Coordinates of C-alpha atoms in Angstrom, one line a residue:
M2 CA 181.9 105.7 84.7
S3 CA 183.9 102.6 84.8
Y4 CA 186.7 100.6 86.4
M5 CA 188.9 101.4 83.4
P6 CA 192.6 100.4 83.8
H7 CA 195.1 103.1 84.3
S8 CA 196.0 104.9 81.1
D9 CA 199.2 106.7 80.2
S10 CA 197.3 109.1 77.9
Q11 CA 197.3 112.7 79.1
P12 CA 193.7 114.2 79.5
L13 CA 193.1 117.9 79.4
P14 CA 194.2 119.6 82.7
V15 CA 191.5 120.3 85.3
R16 CA 191.1 123.7 86.8
R17 CA 192.1 123.7 90.5
T18 CA 190.6 126.1 93.0
G19 CA 192.9 125.4 96.0
K20 CA 189.9 125.1 98.4
V21 CA 187.9 122.4 100.1
L22 CA 184.4 122.9 101.5
M23 CA 183.8 121.4 104.9
I24 CA 180.1 120.7 105.6
Y25 CA 179.1 120.1 109.2
T26 CA 175.8 118.3 109.5
G27 CA 176.2 117.2 113.2
G28 CA 177.4 114.1 114.9
T29 CA 179.7 113.2 117.8
I30 CA 182.7 115.1 116.4
G31 CA 181.0 118.4 117.2
M32 CA 179.6 117.5 120.5
G33 CA 180.5 118.4 124.1
R34 CA 179.5 117.0 127.5
N35 CA 176.7 118.7 129.4
P36 CA 178.1 119.4 132.9
V37 CA 174.7 118.8 134.5
T38 CA 173.4 115.7 132.7
N39 CA 176.8 114.4 131.6
A40 CA 175.2 113.6 128.2
L41 CA 176.7 114.5 124.9
E42 CA 175.0 117.4 123.1
P43 CA 175.8 119.5 120.0
L44 CA 178.2 122.4 120.4
D45 CA 178.4 125.6 118.3
F46 CA 180.2 125.0 115.0
D47 CA 182.8 127.7 115.9
H48 CA 183.8 125.5 118.9
L49 CA 184.7 122.7 116.4
V50 CA 186.8 124.9 114.3
S51 CA 188.6 126.5 117.3
N52 CA 189.7 123.0 118.4
L53 CA 191.6 122.6 115.2
P54 CA 194.7 124.8 115.1
E55 CA 196.1 122.2 112.7
F56 CA 194.1 123.9 109.9
K57 CA 196.7 126.5 109.4
Y58 CA 199.2 123.8 108.4
L59 CA 197.1 122.4 105.6
R60 CA 198.1 123.1 102.0
T61 CA 194.5 123.9 100.9
G62 CA 192.1 126.6 101.7
I63 CA 189.0 125.6 103.8
D64 CA 185.6 127.1 103.7
T65 CA 182.8 125.9 106.0
Y66 CA 179.0 125.4 105.8
H67 CA 177.1 124.1 108.8
F68 CA 173.5 122.8 109.3
T69 CA 171.6 124.9 111.8
P70 CA 170.7 123.3 114.1
P71 CA 173.0 120.3 113.8
V72 CA 171.4 117.0 112.9
D73 CA 171.7 113.8 115.0
S74 CA 172.5 111.2 112.4
S75 CA 169.7 109.0 113.7
D76 CA 167.4 111.8 112.3
M77 CA 169.0 111.8 108.8
T78 CA 166.4 111.8 106.0
P79 CA 166.3 111.8 102.2
A80 CA 165.3 115.5 102.4
L81 CA 168.6 116.2 104.2
W82 CA 170.5 114.1 101.5
A83 CA 168.8 116.4 98.9
Q84 CA 170.0 119.4 100.9
L85 CA 173.6 118.1 100.8
V86 CA 173.3 117.4 97.1
N87 CA 172.1 121.0 96.5
I88 CA 175.0 122.4 98.6
I89 CA 177.6 120.4 96.7
H90 CA 176.0 121.2 93.3
S91 CA 175.7 124.9 93.8
R92 CA 179.4 125.2 94.9
Y93 CA 180.7 122.4 92.7
D94 CA 182.9 124.7 90.6
D95 CA 184.3 126.6 93.6
Y96 CA 186.0 123.7 95.3
D97 CA 188.4 120.9 94.6
G98 CA 186.6 118.6 97.0
F99 CA 184.0 118.3 99.8
V100 CA 184.3 116.9 103.3
V101 CA 181.0 116.1 105.1
L102 CA 181.1 115.8 108.9
H103 CA 178.4 113.3 109.9
G104 CA 177.3 111.1 112.7
T105 CA 178.4 107.6 112.4
D106 CA 175.1 105.8 113.0
T107 CA 173.7 106.5 109.4
M108 CA 176.9 107.6 107.7
A109 CA 176.9 104.6 105.4
F110 CA 173.3 105.3 104.3
T111 CA 174.2 108.9 103.5
A112 CA 177.4 107.9 101.7
S113 CA 175.5 105.3 99.7
A114 CA 172.7 107.8 98.8
L115 CA 175.1 110.5 97.7
S116 CA 177.0 108.1 95.5
F117 CA 173.8 107.6 93.4
M118 CA 172.5 111.2 93.7
L119 CA 175.7 112.8 92.5
E120 CA 175.9 111.3 89.0
N121 CA 179.3 111.3 87.3
L122 CA 181.0 112.9 90.3
T123 CA 184.5 114.0 89.4
K124 CA 185.5 115.4 92.8
P125 CA 186.0 113.8 96.1
V126 CA 183.1 113.9 98.6
I127 CA 184.5 112.4 101.8
L128 CA 182.3 111.7 104.9
T129 CA 184.0 111.5 108.2
G130 CA 183.3 111.9 111.9
S131 CA 184.5 110.5 115.2
Q132 CA 183.7 108.2 118.0
L133 CA 184.8 110.8 120.6
P134 CA 184.1 114.5 120.6
I135 CA 186.8 116.6 119.1
G136 CA 187.5 118.4 122.4
Q137 CA 188.3 115.3 124.3
L138 CA 191.8 114.3 124.9
R139 CA 191.8 110.9 123.1
T140 CA 189.6 112.1 120.3
D141 CA 189.9 110.4 116.9
G142 CA 188.2 113.4 115.3
K143 CA 191.2 115.5 114.6
E144 CA 193.0 112.9 112.6
N145 CA 189.9 111.9 110.7
L146 CA 189.0 115.4 109.8
V147 CA 192.5 116.7 108.9
T148 CA 193.3 113.6 106.8
S149 CA 189.8 113.8 105.1
I150 CA 190.6 117.4 104.0
E151 CA 194.0 116.3 102.7
L152 CA 192.4 113.4 100.7
A153 CA 189.7 115.7 99.3
S154 CA 192.3 118.1 98.0
D155 CA 194.8 115.5 96.6
H156 CA 195.2 115.3 92.9
H157 CA 197.1 114.0 90.0
P158 CA 199.7 116.3 88.2
D159 CA 197.1 117.2 85.6
G160 CA 194.7 118.4 88.3
R161 CA 192.3 115.5 88.3
A162 CA 191.2 114.3 91.7
I163 CA 192.8 111.1 92.8
V164 CA 189.6 109.8 94.4
P165 CA 186.6 111.2 92.4
E166 CA 183.9 109.4 94.3
V167 CA 181.9 109.4 97.5
C168 CA 184.0 107.9 100.3
I169 CA 184.1 107.4 104.0
Y170 CA 187.4 108.0 105.8
F171 CA 187.8 106.5 109.3
G172 CA 190.6 105.0 111.3
G173 CA 193.4 105.4 108.7
Q174 CA 191.4 103.9 105.8
L175 CA 189.6 105.5 102.9
L176 CA 186.6 103.4 101.9
R177 CA 184.1 103.5 99.0
G178 CA 181.0 105.0 100.5
N179 CA 178.4 102.6 99.0
R180 CA 180.4 99.6 100.1
A181 CA 180.8 100.7 103.7
T182 CA 179.1 99.4 106.8
K183 CA 179.4 100.5 110.4
Q184 CA 181.1 97.6 112.1
S185 CA 181.8 98.9 115.6
A186 CA 179.8 101.1 118.0
D187 CA 182.8 102.1 120.0
G188 CA 186.0 101.3 118.2
F189 CA 188.0 103.8 116.3
N190 CA 187.9 101.5 113.2
A191 CA 184.2 102.1 113.0
F192 CA 183.7 101.2 109.3
A193 CA 184.7 98.5 106.9
T194 CA 184.1 97.5 103.3
F195 CA 183.9 93.7 103.6
N196 CA 183.3 93.1 99.9
H197 CA 185.6 95.7 98.4
P198 CA 189.3 96.6 99.0
V199 CA 190.3 99.8 100.8
L200 CA 190.9 102.7 98.4
C201 CA 193.8 104.3 100.4
H202 CA 195.7 103.5 103.5
A203 CA 196.7 106.6 105.4
G204 CA 199.8 106.1 107.4
V205 CA 203.0 108.1 107.2
N206 CA 202.2 108.5 103.6
F207 CA 199.0 108.0 101.5
V208 CA 199.1 104.6 99.8
Y209 CA 196.5 104.7 97.1
H210 CA 195.2 101.6 95.4
H211 CA 194.5 103.2 92.1
H212 CA 193.1 100.1 90.3
H213 CA 190.2 100.0 92.9
I214 CA 189.3 103.7 92.6
L215 CA 186.5 104.6 90.1
K216 CA 187.6 106.2 86.9
R217 CA 185.4 109.0 85.7
D218 CA 184.8 110.8 82.5
F219 CA 186.1 114.3 83.3
S220 CA 184.6 115.7 80.2
R221 CA 181.1 115.1 81.5
A222 CA 179.3 117.4 83.9
M223 CA 178.2 116.2 87.3
T224 CA 174.4 115.7 87.3
P225 CA 172.6 116.1 90.6
H226 CA 169.5 114.1 91.6
T227 CA 167.4 115.2 94.6
E228 CA 164.3 113.0 94.4
M229 CA 164.2 109.7 96.4
D230 CA 161.2 107.4 96.6
T231 CA 161.2 105.9 100.1
N232 CA 158.5 103.2 99.6
V233 CA 161.0 100.4 100.5
I234 CA 161.3 98.2 103.5
V235 CA 164.1 96.0 104.8
L236 CA 162.9 92.5 105.8
S237 CA 165.2 90.1 107.7
L238 CA 164.3 86.4 107.5
F239 CA 164.6 84.2 110.6
P240 CA 163.6 80.7 111.7
G241 CA 159.9 80.9 112.8
I242 CA 158.9 83.9 110.7
Q243 CA 155.1 84.1 110.4
E244 CA 152.9 84.5 107.4
C245 CA 150.4 86.7 109.1
F246 CA 153.0 89.5 109.7
L247 CA 154.6 89.3 106.3
R248 CA 151.2 89.4 104.6
H249 CA 150.5 92.8 106.1
V250 CA 153.9 94.1 104.8
F251 CA 153.5 92.7 101.3
D252 CA 149.8 93.9 101.1
A253 CA 150.7 97.5 101.7
P254 CA 149.5 99.3 98.5
E255 CA 152.4 101.9 98.7
L256 CA 155.1 99.2 98.8
R257 CA 157.4 99.4 95.7
S258 CA 160.4 97.3 96.9
V259 CA 161.8 95.0 99.6
V260 CA 165.4 94.4 100.6
M261 CA 165.2 90.9 101.8
R262 CA 168.0 89.8 104.1
T263 CA 168.4 86.1 103.5
F264 CA 170.6 83.3 104.9
G265 CA 174.1 82.5 103.7
S266 CA 174.5 82.8 99.9
G267 CA 170.9 83.9 99.4
N268 CA 168.7 81.2 100.9
A269 CA 165.3 81.3 102.5
P270 CA 162.8 78.9 104.2
Q271 CA 161.0 76.8 101.6
H272 CA 157.6 77.6 103.0
P273 CA 155.0 77.5 100.2
W274 CA 153.2 80.5 101.7
L275 CA 156.5 82.6 101.6
L276 CA 157.1 81.8 98.0
R277 CA 153.5 82.6 97.2
L278 CA 153.7 86.0 98.9
L279 CA 157.0 86.8 97.0
R280 CA 155.5 85.7 93.7
E281 CA 152.3 87.7 94.2
A282 CA 154.2 90.8 95.2
S283 CA 156.7 90.5 92.3
D284 CA 153.8 90.0 89.8
R285 CA 152.2 93.2 90.8
G286 CA 155.4 95.2 90.4
V287 CA 157.2 95.0 93.7
T288 CA 161.0 94.7 93.3
I289 CA 162.4 92.2 95.9
V290 CA 166.2 92.2 96.2
N291 CA 168.0 89.3 97.8
V292 CA 170.8 90.5 100.1
S293 CA 172.7 88.2 102.5
Q294 CA 172.7 88.6 106.2
C295 CA 176.4 87.8 106.2
I296 CA 178.7 90.8 106.5
S297 CA 180.8 89.5 103.7
G298 CA 180.2 87.3 100.6
H299 CA 178.0 87.2 97.6
V300 CA 174.4 86.1 96.9
E301 CA 174.4 83.2 94.5
M302 CA 170.8 82.3 93.8
D303 CA 171.8 79.4 91.4
R304 CA 173.9 77.7 94.1
Y305 CA 171.2 75.9 96.1
D306 CA 167.6 74.9 95.4
T307 CA 166.2 77.4 97.9
G308 CA 167.9 80.2 96.0
L309 CA 166.5 79.0 92.7
Q310 CA 163.0 78.9 94.2
L311 CA 163.4 82.6 95.2
K312 CA 164.6 83.4 91.7
D313 CA 161.6 81.6 90.2
A314 CA 159.3 83.7 92.5
G315 CA 160.7 86.9 90.9
V316 CA 163.3 87.8 93.5
V317 CA 166.4 89.5 92.1
S318 CA 169.9 89.2 93.3
G319 CA 171.6 91.9 95.3
Y320 CA 175.0 90.2 94.7
D321 CA 177.4 91.6 97.3
S322 CA 175.5 94.8 98.1
T323 CA 175.3 96.2 101.6
V324 CA 171.9 96.8 103.0
E325 CA 172.6 100.6 103.1
S326 CA 173.5 100.6 99.4
A327 CA 170.5 98.4 98.3
V328 CA 168.0 100.6 100.1
T329 CA 169.3 103.9 98.8
K330 CA 169.8 102.5 95.3
L331 CA 166.2 101.4 95.2
M332 CA 165.1 104.9 96.5
Y333 CA 167.1 106.5 93.8
L334 CA 165.8 104.2 90.9
Q335 CA 162.2 104.4 92.1
A336 CA 162.3 108.2 91.9
R337 CA 163.6 108.0 88.3
Y338 CA 161.6 105.1 86.9
S339 CA 158.0 104.0 87.2
D340 CA 158.3 100.4 85.9
A341 CA 159.6 97.6 88.0
A342 CA 161.4 96.0 85.0
T343 CA 163.7 98.9 84.6
I344 CA 164.4 99.1 88.3
R345 CA 165.2 95.4 88.4
K346 CA 167.5 95.8 85.4
Y347 CA 169.5 98.5 87.1
M348 CA 169.6 96.5 90.4
N349 CA 171.6 93.9 88.4
R350 CA 174.1 96.5 87.2
S351 CA 176.8 98.4 89.0
I352 CA 175.9 102.1 88.7
C353 CA 178.9 103.5 90.7
G354 CA 180.8 100.6 92.0
E355 CA 178.3 99.4 94.6
I356 CA 178.2 95.8 93.5
N357 CA 180.4 93.2 91.8
V358 CA 178.1 91.2 89.6
S359 CA 180.4 88.3 89.4
P360 CA 182.2 87.0 92.5
F361 CA 184.8 85.3 90.4
S362 CA 186.0 88.2 88.2
P363 CA 187.2 91.8 88.6
P364 CA 184.5 94.4 88.9
A365 CA 182.8 95.0 85.6
D366 CA 182.5 98.4 83.9
D367 CA 179.9 100.6 85.5
T368 CA 177.0 102.2 83.6
D369 CA 175.2 105.3 84.8
A370 CA 171.5 104.8 85.3

């Protein structure tokens, strides 16, 4: 896969099925308010569908699959990601695209994970949900869902999907899934991609930004991956962080990788004990990835002396990766490779558009791991 420029050559036509599969995992979009407790709780999936008479106006067929019982997104796990991968893989030839209804809290984690687990994806997989249940008067769920279905079925004249990648659609914007972060707990514009442009603005018309959308090799089959190695931890640095606590983390024998959230462009306190812990862990095969605590920007470990010291201690740059993407990418790579050198190599490459290795140039061609 690559960010190849638009080509005027005509590839072989792609067979269309005229159908989209809607997968309901759970989340606010399918909830109702308990009249006794006033708390939101999952409703039957048929209730969700019955609140969408708009379905009959869509120009694509829609089939549905629902998790029973629905999953609160706070309880999302790699095993459930594998279930989603299996659902999509087993029905891949039957649908033009897939829409996954998902709770917003971990939607960016799931979108990132699926982007790696669905290798050479050539059809849209669009995650969406809502901030208000679909049965409420001011719900954002109807627009999010109906537009996601339209985006999942949209295609070029030769039948190729316009957006053959894992995306999040929310609040009028189609976003690359492994670049997205939840930015608001209660706003309708719940997600943003701070380090990557929007793929499509959905207003009166769809305005696609084709040069930012992944270009796939449609002659290759999609390869599913269901194994994820979860021996990874996220570590946020802060002034006053103590050696005694970090040592317990780094001494864990199961630890294979750390996503370390540093300051600014990738800086950390110059404590000798911290650099020693990092070097010791790196030397024994732990992959330590440097990701900025800033919501936008790029880790540049050669910019300041503190970053250079981290580099000398064996820490690798996470570039402009989100935490969600770095975590799930490590899980994916650790399940495929046993040696830290290979994992570190791929953490410095864009597999499916998740990082821009250079902040001063257009995204480089991606290479499948």
